[in-house]
Short mmCIF file of C-alpha atoms in Angstrom, two decimals:
data_model
loop_
_atom_site.label_atom_id
_atom_site.label_comp_id
_atom_site.label_asym_id
_atom_site.label_seq_id
_atom_site.Cartn_x
_atom_site.Cartn_y
_atom_site.Cartn_z
CA MET R 17 -43.97 31.70 -4.31
CA THR R 18 -42.40 30.93 -7.72
CA PRO R 19 -40.83 27.43 -7.71
CA ARG R 20 -37.07 27.60 -7.97
CA ARG R 21 -34.72 25.40 -9.95
CA ALA R 22 -30.99 24.86 -10.19
CA PHE R 23 -28.82 23.46 -12.93
CA HIS R 24 -28.05 19.79 -12.35
CA PRO R 25 -24.52 19.37 -10.86
CA ASP R 26 -23.57 17.06 -13.74
CA PHE R 27 -24.62 19.72 -16.23
CA VAL R 28 -22.70 22.41 -14.33
CA GLU R 29 -19.57 20.26 -14.42
CA HIS R 30 -20.05 19.31 -18.08
CA MET R 31 -20.42 22.94 -19.17
CA ARG R 32 -17.42 23.98 -17.09
CA VAL R 33 -15.08 21.25 -18.32
CA HIS R 34 -16.01 21.72 -21.98
CA GLU R 35 -16.18 25.53 -21.81
CA GLY R 36 -19.82 25.55 -22.76
CA TRP R 37 -21.03 28.55 -20.71
CA PRO R 38 -21.68 31.69 -22.82
CA LEU R 39 -19.68 34.80 -21.98
CA THR R 40 -21.20 36.89 -19.17
CA GLU R 41 -21.35 40.01 -21.32
CA ARG R 42 -23.36 38.20 -24.01
CA ILE R 43 -25.91 37.00 -21.45
CA ALA R 44 -26.08 40.58 -20.13
CA GLU R 45 -26.96 41.81 -23.63
CA VAL R 46 -29.72 39.24 -23.99
CA VAL R 47 -31.11 40.08 -20.57
CA LYS R 48 -31.17 43.77 -21.43
CA ALA R 49 -32.95 43.08 -24.72
CA ARG R 50 -35.55 40.73 -23.24
CA GLY R 51 -36.19 42.36 -19.91
CA ARG R 52 -34.22 42.13 -16.70
CA PHE R 53 -35.00 38.56 -15.70
CA ILE R 54 -31.47 37.93 -14.38
CA GLN R 55 -30.10 40.37 -11.84
CA GLN R 56 -26.45 41.39 -11.92
CA GLY R 57 -24.30 38.54 -10.66
CA MET R 58 -27.12 35.98 -10.90
CA TYR R 59 -25.73 34.35 -14.04
CA THR R 60 -22.52 33.47 -12.22
CA LYS R 61 -24.54 31.95 -9.36
CA LEU R 62 -26.61 29.91 -11.80
CA LYS R 63 -23.46 28.65 -13.53
CA ASN R 64 -22.22 27.46 -10.12
CA GLY R 65 -25.38 25.48 -9.55
CA GLU R 66 -27.15 27.88 -7.21
CA PRO R 67 -30.94 28.10 -7.46
CA GLY R 68 -32.89 30.65 -9.48
CA THR R 69 -36.22 30.85 -11.26
CA ARG R 70 -37.24 28.67 -14.18
CA ARG R 71 -37.48 31.83 -16.24
CA GLN R 72 -33.87 32.73 -15.53
CA ILE R 73 -32.66 29.27 -16.49
CA GLY R 74 -34.86 29.46 -19.59
CA VAL R 75 -33.17 32.69 -20.74
CA ILE R 76 -29.79 30.98 -20.71
CA ILE R 77 -30.98 27.81 -22.41
CA SER R 78 -32.97 29.61 -25.12
CA TYR R 79 -30.01 31.86 -25.86
CA ILE R 80 -27.65 28.88 -26.36
CA ARG R 81 -30.17 27.09 -28.55
CA ALA R 82 -31.27 30.06 -30.70
CA PRO R 83 -30.02 29.43 -34.27
CA GLU R 84 -29.39 33.15 -34.85
CA GLN R 85 -26.89 33.36 -31.97
CA ARG R 86 -23.23 32.81 -32.78
CA VAL R 87 -22.60 30.29 -30.02
CA ASP R 88 -21.86 27.16 -32.03
CA ARG R 89 -19.41 25.71 -29.48
CA GLU R 90 -21.74 26.31 -26.55
CA ARG R 91 -24.62 24.76 -28.48
CA ARG R 92 -22.57 21.64 -29.32
CA VAL R 93 -21.59 21.23 -25.66
CA LEU R 94 -25.25 21.48 -24.61
CA ASP R 95 -26.31 19.00 -27.30
CA ASP R 96 -23.58 16.56 -26.20
CA PHE R 97 -24.99 16.63 -22.66
CA LEU R 98 -28.55 16.05 -23.95
CA ARG R 99 -27.35 13.04 -25.97
CA SER R 100 -25.71 11.63 -22.84
CA ARG R 101 -29.18 11.81 -21.26
CA GLY R 102 -30.85 9.87 -24.07
CA VAL R 103 -32.00 12.73 -26.32
CA ALA R 104 -31.46 11.48 -29.89
CA ASP R 105 -32.53 14.66 -31.68
CA ALA R 106 -31.65 17.75 -29.65
CA ALA R 107 -32.72 20.19 -32.37
CA SER R 108 -36.34 19.04 -32.29
CA THR R 109 -36.53 19.01 -28.47
CA SER R 110 -38.39 21.92 -26.94
CA ASP R 111 -36.72 24.41 -24.59
CA ALA R 112 -39.17 23.35 -21.89
CA LYS R 113 -38.03 19.71 -22.18
CA VAL R 114 -34.36 20.75 -22.18
CA ILE R 115 -34.89 22.77 -18.99
CA GLU R 116 -36.34 19.67 -17.33
CA ILE R 117 -33.26 17.66 -18.32
CA VAL R 118 -30.53 20.11 -17.36
CA SER R 119 -32.05 21.39 -14.12
CA VAL R 120 -33.72 20.08 -11.00
CA PRO R 121 -36.21 21.56 -8.51
CA ALA R 122 -34.44 23.54 -5.81
CA PRO R 123 -35.50 23.03 -2.19
CA PRO R 124 -37.45 25.83 -0.50
CA ALA R 125 -35.33 28.45 1.26
CA THR R 126 -36.38 27.14 4.64
CA GLY R 127 -33.27 25.01 4.86
CA VAL R 128 -34.89 21.64 4.08
CA GLY R 129 -32.22 18.99 4.56
CA GLY R 130 -29.69 21.62 5.54
CA ILE R 131 -29.25 22.65 1.90
CA GLU R 132 -29.30 26.39 2.47
CA LEU R 133 -26.81 25.90 5.29
CA TYR R 134 -24.49 23.95 2.98
CA ASN R 135 -24.74 26.77 0.43
CA ARG R 136 -23.94 29.51 2.95
CA ILE R 137 -21.02 27.59 4.34
CA PHE R 138 -19.57 26.77 0.92
CA ASP R 139 -19.69 30.45 -0.02
CA ARG R 140 -17.30 31.05 2.90
CA ILE R 141 -14.96 28.09 2.37
CA LEU R 142 -12.83 29.88 -0.22
CA PHE R 143 -9.69 28.78 1.57
CA PRO R 144 -10.07 25.46 3.42
CA LEU R 145 -6.84 26.14 5.32
CA SER R 146 -8.74 28.90 7.11
CA TYR R 147 -10.91 26.26 8.85
CA VAL R 148 -9.16 22.89 8.88
CA ARG R 149 -5.60 21.71 9.42
CA LEU R 150 -4.09 18.28 9.98
CA PHE R 151 -2.55 17.28 13.31
CA GLU R 152 1.20 16.71 13.11
CA THR R 153 1.80 14.39 16.04
CA GLU R 154 0.07 11.69 18.08
CA GLU R 155 0.47 13.88 21.16
CA GLN R 156 -1.65 16.57 19.51
CA VAL R 157 -4.31 14.01 18.63
CA CYS R 158 -4.44 12.76 22.23
CA GLU R 159 -4.72 16.31 23.54
CA ALA R 160 -7.64 16.93 21.16
CA VAL R 161 -9.38 13.81 22.48
CA ARG R 162 -9.16 15.30 25.97
CA TRP R 163 -10.95 18.40 24.70
CA MET R 164 -13.76 16.14 23.43
CA PHE R 165 -14.14 14.35 26.77
CA VAL R 166 -14.28 17.66 28.67
CA GLU R 167 -16.87 19.02 26.23
CA ALA R 168 -18.96 15.83 26.52
CA GLY R 169 -18.86 15.99 30.31
CA ARG R 170 -19.94 19.62 30.45
CA GLN R 171 -22.62 19.34 27.76
CA THR R 172 -24.29 16.43 29.50
CA THR R 173 -24.21 18.01 32.96
CA PRO R 174 -26.49 21.03 32.58
CA GLY R 175 -26.66 23.60 35.33
CA ARG R 176 -23.20 22.82 36.71
CA ARG R 177 -19.85 24.37 35.82
CA LEU R 178 -17.53 21.40 36.01
CA GLY R 179 -13.78 21.79 36.34
CA THR R 180 -11.52 20.14 33.77
CA LEU R 181 -10.98 16.96 35.80
CA ASP R 182 -14.62 16.48 36.81
CA ALA R 183 -15.75 17.20 33.25
CA SER R 184 -13.35 14.63 31.78
CA LEU R 185 -14.53 12.02 34.32
CA ARG R 186 -18.16 12.74 33.45
CA GLY R 187 -17.16 12.52 29.78
CA GLN R 188 -15.73 9.03 30.33
CA GLU R 189 -19.05 7.96 31.84
CA ARG R 190 -20.91 9.36 28.88
CA VAL R 191 -18.62 7.79 26.29
CA GLY R 192 -18.41 4.49 28.15
CA MET R 193 -14.62 4.23 27.88
CA ARG R 194 -11.57 5.43 29.76
CA MET R 195 -10.06 8.50 28.13
CA ALA R 196 -6.57 7.00 27.86
CA GLU R 197 -7.96 4.00 25.99
CA TYR R 198 -9.88 6.26 23.62
CA GLU R 199 -6.72 8.31 23.01
CA ARG R 200 -4.97 5.15 21.80
CA LEU R 201 -7.88 4.35 19.49
CA ALA R 202 -7.97 7.84 17.99
CA ALA R 203 -4.20 7.77 17.49
CA SER R 204 -4.49 4.48 15.60
CA TRP R 205 -7.21 5.90 13.30
CA TRP R 206 -5.07 8.99 12.74
CA ARG R 207 -2.00 6.91 11.88
CA ARG R 208 -4.08 5.06 9.28
CA CYS R 209 -5.37 8.30 7.79
CA ARG R 210 -4.61 11.76 9.12
CA TRP R 211 -8.00 13.03 7.93
CA THR R 212 -9.87 10.93 10.50
CA VAL R 213 -8.92 13.37 13.30
CA ILE R 214 -8.61 16.99 12.23
CA LYS R 215 -7.90 20.35 13.80
CA VAL R 216 -10.41 23.19 13.61
CA VAL R 217 -8.70 26.57 13.31
CA GLY R 218 -9.93 30.04 14.13
CA THR R 219 -8.15 33.22 13.12
CA ARG R 220 -4.69 31.82 13.76
CA LYS R 221 -4.81 29.00 16.29
CA SER R 222 -6.54 25.70 16.79
CA VAL R 223 -9.93 26.13 18.42
CA GLY R 224 -11.45 22.64 18.14
CA MET R 225 -11.32 19.13 16.75
CA CYS R 226 -13.40 16.62 14.77
CA ILE R 227 -13.29 12.82 14.44
CA MET R 228 -14.91 11.17 11.42
CA LEU R 229 -14.54 7.54 10.40
CA PRO R 230 -14.82 6.47 6.74
CA VAL R 231 -15.93 2.84 7.03
CA LYS R 232 -16.91 -0.19 5.02
CA PRO R 233 -20.66 -0.57 4.32
CA GLU R 234 -20.97 -3.74 6.40
CA TRP R 235 -19.43 -2.05 9.45
CA TYR R 236 -21.68 0.97 9.02
CA ASP R 237 -24.75 -1.28 9.01
CA LEU R 238 -23.55 -3.12 12.15
CA VAL R 239 -23.13 0.19 14.00
CA ARG R 240 -26.41 1.63 12.74
CA SER R 241 -28.33 -1.46 13.82
CA GLY R 242 -26.90 -1.19 17.35
CA SER R 243 -24.80 -4.35 17.04
CA LYS R 244 -21.51 -2.46 17.42
CA ARG R 245 -20.42 0.79 19.04
CA THR R 246 -18.96 3.47 16.81
CA TYR R 247 -15.58 3.50 18.55
CA GLU R 248 -15.18 -0.27 18.29
CA CYS R 249 -14.12 0.41 14.71
CA GLY R 250 -10.86 -1.39 13.92
CA LEU R 251 -8.35 -0.50 11.23
CA ASP R 252 -9.70 -3.27 9.00
CA ASP R 253 -13.15 -1.65 9.18
CA LEU R 254 -11.88 1.64 7.69
CA GLN R 255 -12.09 2.38 3.98
CA PHE R 256 -10.63 5.26 1.97
CA PRO R 257 -12.49 6.88 0.38
CA SER R 258 -15.91 5.78 1.59
CA ALA R 259 -19.56 6.52 0.94
CA HIS R 260 -20.27 5.59 4.59
CA LEU R 261 -19.09 8.06 7.21
CA ILE R 262 -19.50 8.01 10.98
CA ALA R 263 -19.21 11.40 12.71
CA GLU R 264 -17.65 10.08 15.90
CA GLY R 265 -17.00 13.29 17.79
CA ALA R 266 -16.42 17.06 17.66
CA ALA R 267 -15.61 19.65 20.26
CA MET R 268 -14.30 23.14 20.75
CA LYS R 269 -11.15 23.58 22.79
CA PRO R 270 -12.00 24.27 26.48
CA SER R 271 -11.39 27.90 27.36
CA GLU R 272 -9.03 27.00 30.21
CA VAL R 273 -6.71 25.06 27.85
CA GLY R 274 -5.58 28.04 25.81
CA VAL R 275 -6.14 31.70 25.17
CA ALA R 276 -9.48 32.17 23.45
CA GLU R 277 -9.48 34.05 20.15
CA GLU R 278 -12.18 35.34 17.90
CA HIS R 279 -13.40 32.80 15.36
CA ASN R 280 -16.27 32.20 13.00
CA PRO R 281 -19.06 30.60 15.07
CA ARG R 282 -19.58 28.16 12.19
CA CYS R 283 -15.89 27.16 11.96
CA LEU R 284 -16.58 23.72 13.47
CA ASP R 285 -19.33 23.07 10.92
CA MET R 286 -17.08 24.24 8.11
CA ALA R 287 -14.25 21.97 9.24
CA MET R 288 -16.60 18.99 9.46
CA ILE R 289 -17.89 19.59 5.94
CA CYS R 290 -14.30 19.81 4.64
CA GLN R 291 -13.46 16.59 6.48
CA SER R 292 -16.49 14.69 5.19
CA ALA R 293 -15.95 15.98 1.63
CA TRP R 294 -12.35 14.75 1.66
CA LEU R 295 -13.14 11.30 3.09
CA SER R 296 -16.09 10.68 0.72
CA ARG R 297 -14.33 11.35 -2.62
CA VAL R 298 -15.97 8.33 -4.27
CA ALA R 299 -16.79 8.18 -7.95
CA GLY R 300 -20.47 8.95 -8.56
CA PHE R 301 -20.83 10.70 -5.21
CA GLY R 302 -24.52 11.00 -4.25
CA GLU R 303 -25.83 9.97 -7.66
CA ASP R 304 -24.58 6.56 -8.79
CA VAL R 305 -23.38 5.93 -5.24
CA PRO R 306 -25.60 6.97 -2.30
CA VAL R 307 -23.66 8.59 0.54
CA ARG R 308 -24.61 8.05 4.20
CA TRP R 309 -23.52 9.85 7.35
CA LEU R 310 -24.23 8.56 10.84
CA THR R 311 -23.90 10.41 14.12
CA PHE R 312 -25.63 10.27 17.48
CA LYS R 313 -27.24 12.55 20.04
CA GLY R 314 -24.13 12.65 22.15
CA THR R 315 -24.61 16.23 23.39
CA PRO R 316 -27.25 18.94 22.89
CA LYS R 317 -24.84 20.87 20.63
CA ASN R 318 -24.12 17.83 18.48
CA THR R 319 -27.83 17.12 18.13
CA LYS R 320 -28.62 20.69 17.12
CA ARG R 321 -25.74 20.71 14.64
CA ALA R 322 -26.80 17.43 13.05
CA LEU R 323 -30.44 18.43 12.69
CA SER R 324 -29.42 21.70 11.01
CA PHE R 325 -27.67 19.64 8.33
CA GLY R 326 -30.73 17.51 7.65
CA PHE R 327 -29.92 14.48 9.81
CA LYS R 328 -32.97 12.46 10.91
CA PRO R 329 -33.57 9.99 13.76
CA THR R 330 -33.02 6.36 12.78
CA GLY R 331 -34.94 4.74 15.62
CA THR R 332 -31.78 2.84 16.60
CA SER R 333 -29.23 3.57 19.32
CA GLN R 334 -25.58 3.15 20.24
CA ARG R 335 -25.22 -0.37 21.64
CA ASP R 336 -25.86 -0.63 25.39
CA MET R 337 -25.93 3.15 25.76
CA GLY R 338 -29.39 4.26 24.63
CA ILE R 339 -27.96 7.23 22.67
CA GLU R 340 -30.09 7.60 19.55
CA PHE R 341 -28.50 7.65 16.11
CA LEU R 342 -29.13 10.35 13.54
CA GLU R 343 -28.53 9.80 9.82
CA ARG R 344 -28.16 11.85 6.64
CA THR R 345 -28.44 10.15 3.25
CA ILE R 346 -27.72 11.74 -0.11
CA ASP R 347 -29.17 9.76 -3.00
CA LEU R 348 -30.36 11.61 -6.09
CA GLU R 349 -32.18 8.50 -7.30
CA GLU R 350 -34.45 8.82 -4.24
CA ASP R 351 -34.58 12.62 -3.76
CA ASP R 352 -33.27 15.02 -6.40
CA ARG R 353 -33.67 17.96 -4.02
CA ASP R 354 -30.17 17.04 -2.82
CA ALA R 355 -28.68 17.96 -6.21
CA ARG R 356 -27.55 21.25 -4.71
CA VAL R 357 -25.76 19.52 -1.86
CA VAL R 358 -24.03 17.16 -4.30
CA GLY R 359 -22.88 20.13 -6.37
CA VAL R 360 -21.59 21.96 -3.30
CA ILE R 361 -19.62 18.99 -1.99
CA ARG R 362 -18.19 18.07 -5.39
CA ARG R 363 -16.85 21.58 -5.84
CA LEU R 364 -15.43 21.50 -2.34
CA GLN R 365 -13.76 18.17 -3.05
CA ARG R 366 -11.99 19.66 -6.08
CA ARG R 367 -10.89 22.66 -4.04
CA LEU R 368 -9.52 20.46 -1.26
CA GLU R 369 -7.61 18.35 -3.77
CA LYS R 370 -5.92 21.46 -5.06
CA VAL R 371 -4.93 22.53 -1.55
CA TYR R 372 -3.97 19.17 -0.02
CA GLY R 373 -3.24 16.78 -2.88
CA ASP R 374 -3.39 13.16 -1.69
CA THR R 375 -2.35 13.89 1.88
CA ASP R 376 -1.59 10.69 3.75
CA CYS R 377 -4.85 9.00 2.87
CA PRO R 378 -4.44 5.63 1.10
CA THR R 379 -7.04 4.28 -1.28
CA GLY R 380 -8.72 0.91 -1.24
#
């Protein structure tokens, strides 16, 4: 299989901001003249950082760099990017070398690290309001916590259909805390930042919830090592934004709580990605600043969801509970295959900022 590459997310952003991408119709003319290496619509995907072949990327780069082409602005923008990457003389640098600088190897289409899943989900998150909303009152937050306890009870009691009360009691055993106490905790996180506890929406109504904690690095390390439990997080341990996120809980609304409606089966995943993108809006996301997510094998569904996004076992567990942690790290210095994920989340962060502004989430 031909190795695939994608434009580096920094290059994609640089070309977008400085209007360095050639017009689509001009690329179409070049493709027609040289042979159909780029299928219809592929140029747009490549500009957005999606993977293609080295040959397809080469067609675009060689067109911009060809002296006979009247693309002086586009060429200057490309050369500026090359200089920012240490290329003193762009004109004497080969196309092959330029391709190595402006693009990175794309992961195989088997979903390594959840990258293909991120791509598919981002393609659908055109309107974040279709998947995530913010709770308006503490009462709503507390109700959502009750959904999570019912879900935890049922997921960890296979083969039995527990009623709401029995499921919530089993959930308290699993979590290791009384539900009322946890409600107070979740409400305090939500008061500090409304993005810590979010509502998952279906076609029209709320269908689920997610809790994610943006924390200080030292607190993250204490939890990961098993010295602290995730929900022992105090307000002083939170940090906005943060490169260290703890996915504390997620659940769909129990069917007996409200009238079920049709919804995208991935809506919970989409909401969680929106939530994590918002809370991790740090400068240098994933490149200068590694980003880490921690969750745990709380339920079979949570485990399956985490593994599909590239989380891996840490070998450590939630303190005194024996529930193994799973972790996902994005660090382009260590693994540039995550360049696609970085590009996806950065674009999503910009889209969320346009929709929500700086909604009730302090910095520092």
